[in-house]
Amino acid sequence: MLAACYIRVSTDEQAEQGISIPAQKSRLLSYCQARGWEVYGFYVDDGYSGKDLDRPAMQRLIEDAAAKKFNTALVLKLDRLSRRQKDVLYLLEEIFEPGGVGFKSVTESFDTTTPFGKAALGMMAVFAQLERETIVERVRMAKNESARQGRFMGGPAPFGYRYNFGAKKLEIDEIQAQEIRWIYDRYLSGKLGYGYIAGELERKGVPGPTDERWNKTSVRKILTNPAYAGLVNHKGSVYQGKHEAIISPEKWREVQVLIKSKGAVRAAAGVHTGLLSGIIWCGECGARMRVKNVWQNYPRLSPKKVTKYYVCYSQDKTGSSHMVRDPDCRCGYKHADEIENEVIQQLYIYSYDKVLLRQAVNESLAAAGDKRSFIRGINQARKDFNSVEKKLEKWCDAFEKGALEPDELVERVKELKERKAYLHNHIIEMENRLKEENERKINTEELLEILQNFTRIWENATADERREIVINTIKEVRIYTDNRIEVEFNL
């Protein structure tokens, strides 16, 4: 066996007994003689720290190992190779093992020339992976905590702000902030869209965000960014920020309601030919109903008289066969204008009944569940998660100090990693459920505000905007043979 003996001592370790260069060289030589190994050479890094691999003798060792000039790399202690597990694992897996070079520590049970030594190497890989996962998880949790504390989450400062690196927070750029206030006021006038506002900013010669031209997207981003109301948005959750607001939270919420009422938040999928398309059903058989235009005075073209109906898919078999629920259904052709006018009338009635609206909102929010129980569950899971991390670190330290047997370590790590993975998934699930409940509350309150201002919004809305209002406020409409209409609202 041809052995390369690696020796390292830092400046701080020069005086330590047994760590000096002569002491290490003597121990390594004695070990080789006892084993009958031949010494290829001594690789000595005198006065170098073990924090990285940037050492002259270490680099020579790596080059000679790659050239297969020796069979085994020998050290007195593992930390002579490096004090970082990541570097040790790199040397063992990426340098020594591919070249068929073994590794042996005189004072520790690391000997990759034996099956047991290779198992120890596998355990080191486990800990290296655990270290990487722990770092990623800590970064994620640190970001979440920063958001909860209202800190700016990084990236370019929003238009209207500049970042103060000394104070580590956003500060208002008053010149740009004036434009932000102007954008919000112009949009709240109710008559101007994103494109028109962007055009006015271009005509005024206002520099756009990151010096780009103003467009619909840049205006919409400003109108929907909660940062301007002094809030921090992180992964769908909104927290009170530490920075000063440019506009009031009330004005920001008013803009969000207006955006939603115009259908800018939830656009319709595809082009619909009827106000109720997609939410109207046959009350008799349960099939969907679709719009059908009938040419009443065929084949006359002048004047051409076309009447629009809603008809059940089961009765009108010219559509998709999979939409049919009862081939014998005879719900009938329903005049679309009459049906739509009746539904609109019910929307008016519903919006006028303040007591009914508030009762519906309270019932909807009550169904959302207890928010406090979710928060308690998340906090407990995080506490358990941190406890598991500490235990993993403790067993890792114990193993490195030789206080724990390898087989016992593997079993303990396995159980703890399974527990950690379970808690990680549980926290994500609980956070998602809490987010859904928060969104449900926000959507319910926004919908209430739309209905309370229904008359003004409806009368000023375009045809497309009216459809958006309908599909946001109404869950479904059912029509029966006797022309009875049932409307179920989203509240």
mmCIF file with all atom_site columns, C-alpha atoms in Angstrom, residues 127-307:
data_model
loop_
_atom_site.group_PDB
_atom_site.id
_atom_site.type_symbol
_atom_site.label_atom_id
_atom_site.label_alt_id
_atom_site.label_comp_id
_atom_site.label_asym_id
_atom_site.label_entity_id
_atom_site.label_seq_id
_atom_site.pdbx_PDB_ins_code
_atom_site.Cartn_x
_atom_site.Cartn_y
_atom_site.Cartn_z
_atom_site.occupancy
_atom_site.B_iso_or_equiv
_atom_site.pdbx_formal_charge
_atom_site.auth_seq_id
_atom_site.auth_comp_id
_atom_site.auth_asym_id
_atom_site.auth_atom_id
_atom_site.pdbx_PDB_model_num
ATOM 1   C CA . PHE A 1 127 ? -25.084 15.044 7.314   1.00 0.00 ? 127 PHE A CA 1
ATOM 2   C CA . ALA A 1 128 ? -23.873 17.150 4.388   1.00 0.00 ? 128 ALA A CA 1
ATOM 3   C CA . GLN A 1 129 ? -27.317 16.870 2.767   1.00 0.00 ? 129 GLN A CA 1
ATOM 4   C CA . LEU A 1 130 ? -28.931 17.659 6.110   1.00 0.00 ? 130 LEU A CA 1
ATOM 5   C CA . GLU A 1 131 ? -26.760 20.767 6.390   1.00 0.00 ? 131 GLU A CA 1
ATOM 6   C CA . ARG A 1 132 ? -27.801 21.952 2.923   1.00 0.00 ? 132 ARG A CA 1
ATOM 7   C CA . GLU A 1 133 ? -31.505 21.344 3.649   1.00 0.00 ? 133 GLU A CA 1
ATOM 8   C CA . THR A 1 134 ? -31.217 23.117 6.977   1.00 0.00 ? 134 THR A CA 1
ATOM 9   C CA . ILE A 1 135 ? -29.641 26.189 5.376   1.00 0.00 ? 135 ILE A CA 1
ATOM 10  C CA . VAL A 1 136 ? -32.391 26.375 2.723   1.00 0.00 ? 136 VAL A CA 1
ATOM 11  C CA . GLU A 1 137 ? -35.111 25.978 5.341   1.00 0.00 ? 137 GLU A CA 1
ATOM 12  C CA . ARG A 1 138 ? -33.561 28.630 7.577   1.00 0.00 ? 138 ARG A CA 1
ATOM 13  C CA . VAL A 1 139 ? -33.369 31.082 4.679   1.00 0.00 ? 139 VAL A CA 1
ATOM 14  C CA . ARG A 1 140 ? -37.026 30.457 3.831   1.00 0.00 ? 140 ARG A CA 1
ATOM 15  C CA . MET A 1 141 ? -38.145 30.898 7.424   1.00 0.00 ? 141 MET A CA 1
ATOM 16  C CA . ALA A 1 142 ? -35.973 34.000 7.796   1.00 0.00 ? 142 ALA A CA 1
ATOM 17  C CA . LYS A 1 143 ? -37.665 35.560 4.769   1.00 0.00 ? 143 LYS A CA 1
ATOM 18  C CA . ASN A 1 144 ? -41.098 34.728 6.151   1.00 0.00 ? 144 ASN A CA 1
ATOM 19  C CA . GLU A 1 145 ? -40.147 36.269 9.487   1.00 0.00 ? 145 GLU A CA 1
ATOM 20  C CA . SER A 1 146 ? -38.790 39.393 7.759   1.00 0.00 ? 146 SER A CA 1
ATOM 21  C CA . ALA A 1 147 ? -42.100 39.783 5.928   1.00 0.00 ? 147 ALA A CA 1
ATOM 22  C CA . ARG A 1 148 ? -44.073 39.348 9.166   1.00 0.00 ? 148 ARG A CA 1
ATOM 23  C CA . GLN A 1 149 ? -41.939 42.095 10.717  1.00 0.00 ? 149 GLN A CA 1
ATOM 24  C CA . GLY A 1 150 ? -42.782 44.378 7.792   1.00 0.00 ? 150 GLY A CA 1
ATOM 25  C CA . ARG A 1 151 ? -39.319 44.586 6.261   1.00 0.00 ? 151 ARG A CA 1
ATOM 26  C CA . PHE A 1 152 ? -38.709 45.247 2.562   1.00 0.00 ? 152 PHE A CA 1
ATOM 27  C CA . MET A 1 153 ? -38.170 41.877 0.848   1.00 0.00 ? 153 MET A CA 1
ATOM 28  C CA . GLY A 1 154 ? -35.452 43.023 -1.530  1.00 0.00 ? 154 GLY A CA 1
ATOM 29  C CA . GLY A 1 155 ? -35.199 43.685 -5.241  1.00 0.00 ? 155 GLY A CA 1
ATOM 30  C CA . PRO A 1 156 ? -35.637 47.058 -6.972  1.00 0.00 ? 156 PRO A CA 1
ATOM 31  C CA . ALA A 1 157 ? -37.470 49.634 -4.857  1.00 0.00 ? 157 ALA A CA 1
ATOM 32  C CA . PRO A 1 158 ? -41.022 50.243 -6.146  1.00 0.00 ? 158 PRO A CA 1
ATOM 33  C CA . PHE A 1 159 ? -41.527 53.405 -8.226  1.00 0.00 ? 159 PHE A CA 1
ATOM 34  C CA . GLY A 1 160 ? -42.174 56.168 -5.683  1.00 0.00 ? 160 GLY A CA 1
ATOM 35  C CA . TYR A 1 161 ? -39.646 54.841 -3.168  1.00 0.00 ? 161 TYR A CA 1
ATOM 36  C CA . ARG A 1 162 ? -35.873 54.595 -2.760  1.00 0.00 ? 162 ARG A CA 1
ATOM 37  C CA . TYR A 1 163 ? -34.066 52.149 -0.499  1.00 0.00 ? 163 TYR A CA 1
ATOM 38  C CA . ASN A 1 164 ? -32.032 53.519 2.419   1.00 0.00 ? 164 ASN A CA 1
ATOM 39  C CA . PHE A 1 165 ? -29.255 50.976 2.924   1.00 0.00 ? 165 PHE A CA 1
ATOM 40  C CA . GLY A 1 166 ? -28.234 52.513 6.242   1.00 0.00 ? 166 GLY A CA 1
ATOM 41  C CA . ALA A 1 167 ? -31.703 52.377 7.786   1.00 0.00 ? 167 ALA A CA 1
ATOM 42  C CA . LYS A 1 168 ? -32.535 49.211 5.790   1.00 0.00 ? 168 LYS A CA 1
ATOM 43  C CA . LYS A 1 169 ? -35.985 50.376 4.763   1.00 0.00 ? 169 LYS A CA 1
ATOM 44  C CA . LEU A 1 170 ? -37.899 52.089 1.976   1.00 0.00 ? 170 LEU A CA 1
ATOM 45  C CA . GLU A 1 171 ? -38.162 55.883 1.971   1.00 0.00 ? 171 GLU A CA 1
ATOM 46  C CA . ILE A 1 172 ? -40.535 58.000 -0.111  1.00 0.00 ? 172 ILE A CA 1
ATOM 47  C CA . ASP A 1 173 ? -39.208 59.689 -3.243  1.00 0.00 ? 173 ASP A CA 1
ATOM 48  C CA . GLU A 1 174 ? -41.533 62.677 -3.089  1.00 0.00 ? 174 GLU A CA 1
ATOM 49  C CA . ILE A 1 175 ? -41.245 63.567 -6.785  1.00 0.00 ? 175 ILE A CA 1
ATOM 50  C CA . GLN A 1 176 ? -42.248 60.068 -7.904  1.00 0.00 ? 176 GLN A CA 1
ATOM 51  C CA . ALA A 1 177 ? -44.776 59.796 -5.075  1.00 0.00 ? 177 ALA A CA 1
ATOM 52  C CA . GLN A 1 178 ? -46.724 62.714 -6.565  1.00 0.00 ? 178 GLN A CA 1
ATOM 53  C CA . GLU A 1 179 ? -47.174 60.668 -9.751  1.00 0.00 ? 179 GLU A CA 1
ATOM 54  C CA . ILE A 1 180 ? -48.305 57.652 -7.723  1.00 0.00 ? 180 ILE A CA 1
ATOM 55  C CA . ARG A 1 181 ? -51.022 59.727 -6.039  1.00 0.00 ? 181 ARG A CA 1
ATOM 56  C CA . TRP A 1 182 ? -52.031 61.160 -9.424  1.00 0.00 ? 182 TRP A CA 1
ATOM 57  C CA . ILE A 1 183 ? -52.345 57.626 -10.917 1.00 0.00 ? 183 ILE A CA 1
ATOM 58  C CA . TYR A 1 184 ? -54.610 56.470 -8.079  1.00 0.00 ? 184 TYR A CA 1
ATOM 59  C CA . ASP A 1 185 ? -56.801 59.583 -8.278  1.00 0.00 ? 185 ASP A CA 1
ATOM 60  C CA . ARG A 1 186 ? -57.147 59.311 -12.062 1.00 0.00 ? 186 ARG A CA 1
ATOM 61  C CA . TYR A 1 187 ? -58.130 55.666 -11.859 1.00 0.00 ? 187 TYR A CA 1
ATOM 62  C CA . LEU A 1 188 ? -60.654 56.330 -9.099  1.00 0.00 ? 188 LEU A CA 1
ATOM 63  C CA . SER A 1 189 ? -62.419 58.786 -11.390 1.00 0.00 ? 189 SER A CA 1
ATOM 64  C CA . GLY A 1 190 ? -63.899 55.585 -12.853 1.00 0.00 ? 190 GLY A CA 1
ATOM 65  C CA . LYS A 1 191 ? -63.577 56.576 -16.498 1.00 0.00 ? 191 LYS A CA 1
ATOM 66  C CA . LEU A 1 192 ? -59.913 55.955 -17.315 1.00 0.00 ? 192 LEU A CA 1
ATOM 67  C CA . GLY A 1 193 ? -58.235 52.617 -17.975 1.00 0.00 ? 193 GLY A CA 1
ATOM 68  C CA . TYR A 1 194 ? -54.617 51.519 -17.642 1.00 0.00 ? 194 TYR A CA 1
ATOM 69  C CA . GLY A 1 195 ? -53.749 52.388 -21.241 1.00 0.00 ? 195 GLY A CA 1
ATOM 70  C CA . TYR A 1 196 ? -55.165 55.907 -21.099 1.00 0.00 ? 196 TYR A CA 1
ATOM 71  C CA . ILE A 1 197 ? -53.337 56.679 -17.837 1.00 0.00 ? 197 ILE A CA 1
ATOM 72  C CA . ALA A 1 198 ? -50.084 55.306 -19.303 1.00 0.00 ? 198 ALA A CA 1
ATOM 73  C CA . GLY A 1 199 ? -50.564 57.541 -22.359 1.00 0.00 ? 199 GLY A CA 1
ATOM 74  C CA . GLU A 1 200 ? -51.072 60.638 -20.189 1.00 0.00 ? 200 GLU A CA 1
ATOM 75  C CA . LEU A 1 201 ? -47.883 59.850 -18.246 1.00 0.00 ? 201 LEU A CA 1
ATOM 76  C CA . GLU A 1 202 ? -45.966 59.523 -21.525 1.00 0.00 ? 202 GLU A CA 1
ATOM 77  C CA . ARG A 1 203 ? -47.376 62.824 -22.783 1.00 0.00 ? 203 ARG A CA 1
ATOM 78  C CA . LYS A 1 204 ? -46.371 64.495 -19.526 1.00 0.00 ? 204 LYS A CA 1
ATOM 79  C CA . GLY A 1 205 ? -42.832 63.174 -20.015 1.00 0.00 ? 205 GLY A CA 1
ATOM 80  C CA . VAL A 1 206 ? -42.764 61.298 -16.684 1.00 0.00 ? 206 VAL A CA 1
ATOM 81  C CA . PRO A 1 207 ? -39.845 58.788 -16.573 1.00 0.00 ? 207 PRO A CA 1
ATOM 82  C CA . GLY A 1 208 ? -41.243 55.281 -16.219 1.00 0.00 ? 208 GLY A CA 1
ATOM 83  C CA . PRO A 1 209 ? -40.233 52.664 -13.658 1.00 0.00 ? 209 PRO A CA 1
ATOM 84  C CA . THR A 1 210 ? -36.619 51.574 -14.297 1.00 0.00 ? 210 THR A CA 1
ATOM 85  C CA . ASP A 1 211 ? -36.560 54.209 -17.072 1.00 0.00 ? 211 ASP A CA 1
ATOM 86  C CA . GLU A 1 212 ? -38.894 52.188 -19.308 1.00 0.00 ? 212 GLU A CA 1
ATOM 87  C CA . ARG A 1 213 ? -41.886 53.583 -21.191 1.00 0.00 ? 213 ARG A CA 1
ATOM 88  C CA . TRP A 1 214 ? -45.230 53.622 -19.432 1.00 0.00 ? 214 TRP A CA 1
ATOM 89  C CA . ASN A 1 215 ? -47.697 50.916 -20.502 1.00 0.00 ? 215 ASN A CA 1
ATOM 90  C CA . LYS A 1 216 ? -50.794 49.103 -19.245 1.00 0.00 ? 216 LYS A CA 1
ATOM 91  C CA . THR A 1 217 ? -48.745 46.587 -17.264 1.00 0.00 ? 217 THR A CA 1
ATOM 92  C CA . SER A 1 218 ? -46.679 49.182 -15.384 1.00 0.00 ? 218 SER A CA 1
ATOM 93  C CA . VAL A 1 219 ? -49.802 51.151 -14.424 1.00 0.00 ? 219 VAL A CA 1
ATOM 94  C CA . ARG A 1 220 ? -51.624 48.019 -13.272 1.00 0.00 ? 220 ARG A CA 1
ATOM 95  C CA . LYS A 1 221 ? -48.630 46.928 -11.154 1.00 0.00 ? 221 LYS A CA 1
ATOM 96  C CA . ILE A 1 222 ? -48.695 50.282 -9.369  1.00 0.00 ? 222 ILE A CA 1
ATOM 97  C CA . LEU A 1 223 ? -52.449 50.138 -8.777  1.00 0.00 ? 223 LEU A CA 1
ATOM 98  C CA . THR A 1 224 ? -52.300 46.604 -7.337  1.00 0.00 ? 224 THR A CA 1
ATOM 99  C CA . ASN A 1 225 ? -49.064 46.903 -5.314  1.00 0.00 ? 225 ASN A CA 1
ATOM 100 C CA . PRO A 1 226 ? -49.903 46.999 -1.558  1.00 0.00 ? 226 PRO A CA 1
ATOM 101 C CA . ALA A 1 227 ? -46.507 48.602 -0.825  1.00 0.00 ? 227 ALA A CA 1
ATOM 102 C CA . TYR A 1 228 ? -48.039 52.006 -1.639  1.00 0.00 ? 228 TYR A CA 1
ATOM 103 C CA . ALA A 1 229 ? -50.459 51.520 1.267   1.00 0.00 ? 229 ALA A CA 1
ATOM 104 C CA . GLY A 1 230 ? -47.574 50.785 3.658   1.00 0.00 ? 230 GLY A CA 1
ATOM 105 C CA . LEU A 1 231 ? -47.938 47.009 3.369   1.00 0.00 ? 231 LEU A CA 1
ATOM 106 C CA . VAL A 1 232 ? -45.561 44.139 2.535   1.00 0.00 ? 232 VAL A CA 1
ATOM 107 C CA . ASN A 1 233 ? -46.652 41.327 0.214   1.00 0.00 ? 233 ASN A CA 1
ATOM 108 C CA . HIS A 1 234 ? -44.785 38.014 0.520   1.00 0.00 ? 234 HIS A CA 1
ATOM 109 C CA . LYS A 1 235 ? -45.982 34.862 -1.262  1.00 0.00 ? 235 LYS A CA 1
ATOM 110 C CA . GLY A 1 236 ? -49.600 35.980 -1.274  1.00 0.00 ? 236 GLY A CA 1
ATOM 111 C CA . SER A 1 237 ? -49.719 37.103 2.370   1.00 0.00 ? 237 SER A CA 1
ATOM 112 C CA . VAL A 1 238 ? -49.893 40.813 3.246   1.00 0.00 ? 238 VAL A CA 1
ATOM 113 C CA . TYR A 1 239 ? -48.313 42.299 6.389   1.00 0.00 ? 239 TYR A CA 1
ATOM 114 C CA . GLN A 1 240 ? -48.051 45.788 7.859   1.00 0.00 ? 240 GLN A CA 1
ATOM 115 C CA . GLY A 1 241 ? -44.780 47.288 6.634   1.00 0.00 ? 241 GLY A CA 1
ATOM 116 C CA . LYS A 1 242 ? -42.218 49.427 8.421   1.00 0.00 ? 242 LYS A CA 1
ATOM 117 C CA . HIS A 1 243 ? -42.132 51.950 5.549   1.00 0.00 ? 243 HIS A CA 1
ATOM 118 C CA . GLU A 1 244 ? -44.349 55.016 5.184   1.00 0.00 ? 244 GLU A CA 1
ATOM 119 C CA . ALA A 1 245 ? -47.422 54.754 2.939   1.00 0.00 ? 245 ALA A CA 1
ATOM 120 C CA . ILE A 1 246 ? -47.797 56.982 -0.133  1.00 0.00 ? 246 ILE A CA 1
ATOM 121 C CA . ILE A 1 247 ? -51.573 56.520 -0.256  1.00 0.00 ? 247 ILE A CA 1
ATOM 122 C CA . SER A 1 248 ? -53.992 55.589 2.506   1.00 0.00 ? 248 SER A CA 1
ATOM 123 C CA . PRO A 1 249 ? -54.951 51.922 2.988   1.00 0.00 ? 249 PRO A CA 1
ATOM 124 C CA . GLU A 1 250 ? -58.584 52.967 2.487   1.00 0.00 ? 250 GLU A CA 1
ATOM 125 C CA . LYS A 1 251 ? -57.849 54.437 -0.946  1.00 0.00 ? 251 LYS A CA 1
ATOM 126 C CA . TRP A 1 252 ? -55.812 51.373 -1.926  1.00 0.00 ? 252 TRP A CA 1
ATOM 127 C CA . ARG A 1 253 ? -58.689 49.054 -0.978  1.00 0.00 ? 253 ARG A CA 1
ATOM 128 C CA . GLU A 1 254 ? -61.119 51.277 -2.869  1.00 0.00 ? 254 GLU A CA 1
ATOM 129 C CA . VAL A 1 255 ? -59.004 50.883 -5.991  1.00 0.00 ? 255 VAL A CA 1
ATOM 130 C CA . GLN A 1 256 ? -58.887 47.087 -5.578  1.00 0.00 ? 256 GLN A CA 1
ATOM 131 C CA . VAL A 1 257 ? -62.688 46.975 -5.365  1.00 0.00 ? 257 VAL A CA 1
ATOM 132 C CA . LEU A 1 258 ? -62.964 49.094 -8.506  1.00 0.00 ? 258 LEU A CA 1
ATOM 133 C CA . ILE A 1 259 ? -60.488 46.866 -10.342 1.00 0.00 ? 259 ILE A CA 1
ATOM 134 C CA . LYS A 1 260 ? -62.425 43.778 -9.327  1.00 0.00 ? 260 LYS A CA 1
ATOM 135 C CA . SER A 1 261 ? -65.742 45.299 -10.351 1.00 0.00 ? 261 SER A CA 1
ATOM 136 C CA . LYS A 1 262 ? -64.328 46.009 -13.809 1.00 0.00 ? 262 LYS A CA 1
ATOM 137 C CA . GLY A 1 263 ? -63.137 42.439 -14.164 1.00 0.00 ? 263 GLY A CA 1
ATOM 138 C CA . ALA A 1 264 ? -59.437 43.313 -14.164 1.00 0.00 ? 264 ALA A CA 1
ATOM 139 C CA . VAL A 1 265 ? -58.640 40.807 -11.434 1.00 0.00 ? 265 VAL A CA 1
ATOM 140 C CA . ARG A 1 266 ? -60.659 37.861 -12.673 1.00 0.00 ? 266 ARG A CA 1
ATOM 141 C CA . ALA A 1 267 ? -61.109 38.025 -16.406 1.00 0.00 ? 267 ALA A CA 1
ATOM 142 C CA . ALA A 1 268 ? -63.609 35.798 -18.134 1.00 0.00 ? 268 ALA A CA 1
ATOM 143 C CA . ALA A 1 269 ? -62.245 32.712 -19.832 1.00 0.00 ? 269 ALA A CA 1
ATOM 144 C CA . GLY A 1 270 ? -62.918 32.993 -23.567 1.00 0.00 ? 270 GLY A CA 1
ATOM 145 C CA . VAL A 1 271 ? -65.593 35.008 -25.336 1.00 0.00 ? 271 VAL A CA 1
ATOM 146 C CA . HIS A 1 272 ? -69.185 34.564 -24.112 1.00 0.00 ? 272 HIS A CA 1
ATOM 147 C CA . THR A 1 273 ? -72.266 35.404 -26.148 1.00 0.00 ? 273 THR A CA 1
ATOM 148 C CA . GLY A 1 274 ? -74.583 35.694 -23.153 1.00 0.00 ? 274 GLY A CA 1
ATOM 149 C CA . LEU A 1 275 ? -74.551 37.594 -19.899 1.00 0.00 ? 275 LEU A CA 1
ATOM 150 C CA . LEU A 1 276 ? -75.157 34.346 -17.971 1.00 0.00 ? 276 LEU A CA 1
ATOM 151 C CA . SER A 1 277 ? -73.052 31.965 -20.084 1.00 0.00 ? 277 SER A CA 1
ATOM 152 C CA . GLY A 1 278 ? -71.214 29.489 -17.872 1.00 0.00 ? 278 GLY A CA 1
ATOM 153 C CA . ILE A 1 279 ? -73.376 29.989 -14.766 1.00 0.00 ? 279 ILE A CA 1
ATOM 154 C CA . ILE A 1 280 ? -76.870 29.123 -16.093 1.00 0.00 ? 280 ILE A CA 1
ATOM 155 C CA . TRP A 1 281 ? -78.294 25.606 -15.630 1.00 0.00 ? 281 TRP A CA 1
ATOM 156 C CA . CYS A 1 282 ? -81.489 23.692 -16.419 1.00 0.00 ? 282 CYS A CA 1
ATOM 157 C CA . GLY A 1 283 ? -83.471 23.297 -13.235 1.00 0.00 ? 283 GLY A CA 1
ATOM 158 C CA . GLU A 1 284 ? -85.226 20.185 -14.565 1.00 0.00 ? 284 GLU A CA 1
ATOM 159 C CA . CYS A 1 285 ? -82.392 17.858 -15.647 1.00 0.00 ? 285 CYS A CA 1
ATOM 160 C CA . GLY A 1 286 ? -79.308 19.627 -14.260 1.00 0.00 ? 286 GLY A CA 1
ATOM 161 C CA . ALA A 1 287 ? -77.576 20.161 -17.616 1.00 0.00 ? 287 ALA A CA 1
ATOM 162 C CA . ARG A 1 288 ? -75.950 23.409 -18.600 1.00 0.00 ? 288 ARG A CA 1
ATOM 163 C CA . MET A 1 289 ? -77.820 25.865 -20.797 1.00 0.00 ? 289 MET A CA 1
ATOM 164 C CA . ARG A 1 290 ? -76.267 27.649 -23.753 1.00 0.00 ? 290 ARG A CA 1
ATOM 165 C CA . VAL A 1 291 ? -77.096 30.625 -25.931 1.00 0.00 ? 291 VAL A CA 1
ATOM 166 C CA . LYS A 1 292 ? -78.829 29.838 -29.225 1.00 0.00 ? 292 LYS A CA 1
ATOM 167 C CA . ASN A 1 293 ? -79.581 32.501 -31.834 1.00 0.00 ? 293 ASN A CA 1
ATOM 168 C CA . VAL A 1 294 ? -82.676 31.715 -33.924 1.00 0.00 ? 294 VAL A CA 1
ATOM 169 C CA . TRP A 1 295 ? -83.266 33.378 -37.300 1.00 0.00 ? 295 TRP A CA 1
ATOM 170 C CA . GLN A 1 296 ? -86.985 34.086 -36.941 1.00 0.00 ? 296 GLN A CA 1
ATOM 171 C CA . ASN A 1 297 ? -87.767 35.342 -40.501 1.00 0.00 ? 297 ASN A CA 1
ATOM 172 C CA . TYR A 1 298 ? -85.474 33.020 -42.468 1.00 0.00 ? 298 TYR A CA 1
ATOM 173 C CA . PRO A 1 299 ? -84.509 33.487 -45.319 1.00 0.00 ? 299 PRO A CA 1
ATOM 174 C CA . ARG A 1 300 ? -85.183 37.253 -45.308 1.00 0.00 ? 300 ARG A CA 1
ATOM 175 C CA . LEU A 1 301 ? -82.050 39.369 -44.939 1.00 0.00 ? 301 LEU A CA 1
ATOM 176 C CA . SER A 1 302 ? -83.642 42.823 -44.770 1.00 0.00 ? 302 SER A CA 1
ATOM 177 C CA . PRO A 1 303 ? -84.599 43.132 -42.071 1.00 0.00 ? 303 PRO A CA 1
ATOM 178 C CA . LYS A 1 304 ? -83.050 40.041 -40.563 1.00 0.00 ? 304 LYS A CA 1
ATOM 179 C CA . LYS A 1 305 ? -84.738 39.172 -37.273 1.00 0.00 ? 305 LYS A CA 1
ATOM 180 C CA . VAL A 1 306 ? -82.658 37.105 -34.830 1.00 0.00 ? 306 VAL A CA 1
ATOM 181 C CA . THR A 1 307 ? -83.833 36.162 -31.333 1.00 0.00 ? 307 THR A CA 1
#
